[in-house]
């Protein structure tokens, strides 16, 4: 069996395409520094991919812009996880037609998870003739070549489908943030939860070399990053099939051991692989955030089985109770799906039950959305959207009460926070080490630094506080 974690450097010819692009850009746009706009849909894996696209564009000479109207190149990096995400892309691409008519030199490109679904890529190609370039997640390392072809051949270019299963290192990177950064540790997913499209559009699971990850983390810390988030669809299965024998708990500890004042977090963990060893590493390392994002999806064992999740409610509660014991101030967040095909009122009650037992900080809640080609999409479902929306309403009300209780209990506490952004005039958003938002008054010059805050007030999901010298 071939090693599933084969690493290669960005192929030389792609570097050459980057060099050759400057003449092409000058010829097409009259400047070597045309403006590129990227909009990213979906999860952090897409955000991390967009940072690579931006890195390659910048290296080729482009400037990045937030203004779509002013852009010479527009890229939408798309998400396929739910129908709603896809609908937004179709709507937004449709709205670009007028822009392209006004400015024929504009190149519109679509990439990301949606493009790895054949029926979607074809629909886009057919419905939007002004889209000049379509490429999937598996060929992101060939972006310089694809951009070159789209700009020079005068033909529409579509490239998707073949996952070579390799990891490409050395792709230029432009990070969006200057003090919070993403660090992908693995790509793809092998879990095939029956509702989920991700394994089909992101390919097989593969892990980056631990030394490369630690080096990248070190350089981020030296560059002043205060928070690093290790990324993967299922970070706990990091290192599977790797000779070095480094698994996720060791990797996490390795990064935490780097010298410097920074916070370290990770997402996402799958309950079936969340080990006590992982919890111990979090508990024993002050830099690692006391936060677990541990999607449970459903509280019903019957539904969990149909979802192919490989755990039951008892196992979930067991790891949660160990984590609560070992990690004081633990913040637990989760994903939950309402209305999986055939989910009964009784199944749904199990979900509410689990939510009450755990007492999550907050939840990301989704109504089930059938995805073409996944096993769950073929199951019968007697329940209507209205049934599901009504259940969702009950779930949200329950979680709101729980969240409000949790934030109220934090009033009066003093804690270290990282100041992240300006919320409005005179008000800054900070976050606790566990990830809870605290609004504080202060000067924007504090953004990107740690501070001490005292919580003075709780408002459902967020806190208000004041900075202490
Ligand atoms: N790898 C992560 C999650 C990736 S997708 C994990 O396993 O936890 C993010 C969330 O979207 C999932 O946790 C799930 O709650 C939700 N999701 C995925 N497919 C969905 C679908 N078909 N309908 C509704 N929600 C879905
Ligand atoms: Fe989707 Fe399941 Fe993989 Fe998460 S673990 S990405 S839900 S298949
Ligand atoms: Fe969406 Fe792809 Fe992430 S489908 S959720 S952007 S992996």
mmCIF file of N, CA and C and ligand atoms in Angstrom, residues 41-46 78-81 113 197-198 201-202 233, ligand 3:
data_model
loop_
_atom_site.group_PDB
_atom_site.id
_atom_site.type_symbol
_atom_site.label_atom_id
_atom_site.label_comp_id
_atom_site.label_asym_id
_atom_site.label_seq_id
_atom_site.Cartn_x
_atom_site.Cartn_y
_atom_site.Cartn_z
ATOM 1 N N UNK A 41 -16.445 30.892 1.186
ATOM 2 C CA UNK A 41 -17.622 30.315 1.847
ATOM 3 C C UNK A 41 -17.141 29.124 2.674
ATOM 4 N N UNK A 42 -17.975 28.719 3.663
ATOM 5 C CA UNK A 42 -17.702 27.447 4.333
ATOM 6 C C UNK A 42 -16.750 27.535 5.498
ATOM 7 N N UNK A 43 -16.032 26.432 5.709
ATOM 8 C CA UNK A 43 -15.304 26.270 6.966
ATOM 9 C C UNK A 43 -13.858 26.737 6.875
ATOM 10 N N UNK A 44 -13.125 26.529 7.961
ATOM 11 C CA UNK A 44 -11.739 27.009 8.031
ATOM 12 C C UNK A 44 -10.816 26.313 7.037
ATOM 13 N N UNK A 45 -11.186 25.111 6.577
ATOM 14 C CA UNK A 45 -10.330 24.472 5.564
ATOM 15 C C UNK A 45 -10.335 25.328 4.300
ATOM 16 N N UNK A 46 -11.496 25.885 3.999
ATOM 17 C CA UNK A 46 -11.576 26.759 2.837
ATOM 18 C C UNK A 46 -10.847 28.073 3.082
ATOM 19 N N UNK A 78 -15.870 27.942 -2.810
ATOM 20 C CA UNK A 78 -17.230 27.539 -2.432
ATOM 21 C C UNK A 78 -17.300 26.380 -1.445
ATOM 22 N N UNK A 79 -18.453 26.253 -0.807
ATOM 23 C CA UNK A 79 -18.730 25.198 0.186
ATOM 24 C C UNK A 79 -19.945 24.385 -0.254
ATOM 25 N N UNK A 80 -19.883 23.072 -0.050
ATOM 26 C CA UNK A 80 -20.957 22.189 -0.513
ATOM 27 C C UNK A 80 -21.707 21.528 0.627
ATOM 28 N N UNK A 81 -21.471 21.957 1.859
ATOM 29 C CA UNK A 81 -21.919 21.148 2.994
ATOM 30 C C UNK A 81 -23.440 21.123 3.155
ATOM 31 N N UNK A 113 -15.102 23.281 -2.657
ATOM 32 C CA UNK A 113 -15.771 21.985 -2.493
ATOM 33 C C UNK A 113 -16.906 21.740 -3.484
ATOM 34 N N UNK A 197 -21.003 15.424 2.763
ATOM 35 C CA UNK A 197 -20.399 15.465 1.435
ATOM 36 C C UNK A 197 -18.868 15.620 1.503
ATOM 37 N N UNK A 198 -18.369 16.028 2.678
ATOM 38 C CA UNK A 198 -16.942 16.407 2.776
ATOM 39 C C UNK A 198 -15.976 15.336 2.254
ATOM 40 N N UNK A 201 -15.662 15.498 -1.487
ATOM 41 C CA UNK A 201 -15.125 16.703 -2.143
ATOM 42 C C UNK A 201 -13.741 17.088 -1.633
ATOM 43 N N UNK A 202 -13.295 16.440 -0.551
ATOM 44 C CA UNK A 202 -11.988 16.784 0.024
ATOM 45 C C UNK A 202 -10.995 15.631 -0.059
ATOM 46 N N UNK A 233 -10.419 18.161 9.491
ATOM 47 C CA UNK A 233 -11.817 17.736 9.632
ATOM 48 C C UNK A 233 -11.980 16.811 10.823
HETATM 49 FE FE1 LIG B 3 -17.843 23.299 3.240
HETATM 50 FE FE2 LIG B 3 -15.817 22.108 2.129
HETATM 51 FE FE3 LIG B 3 -15.629 22.991 4.597
HETATM 52 S S1 LIG B 3 -17.915 21.475 1.978
HETATM 53 S S2 LIG B 3 -17.716 22.858 5.366
HETATM 54 S S3 LIG B 3 -15.899 24.241 2.817
HETATM 55 S S4 LIG B 3 -14.664 21.183 3.741
#
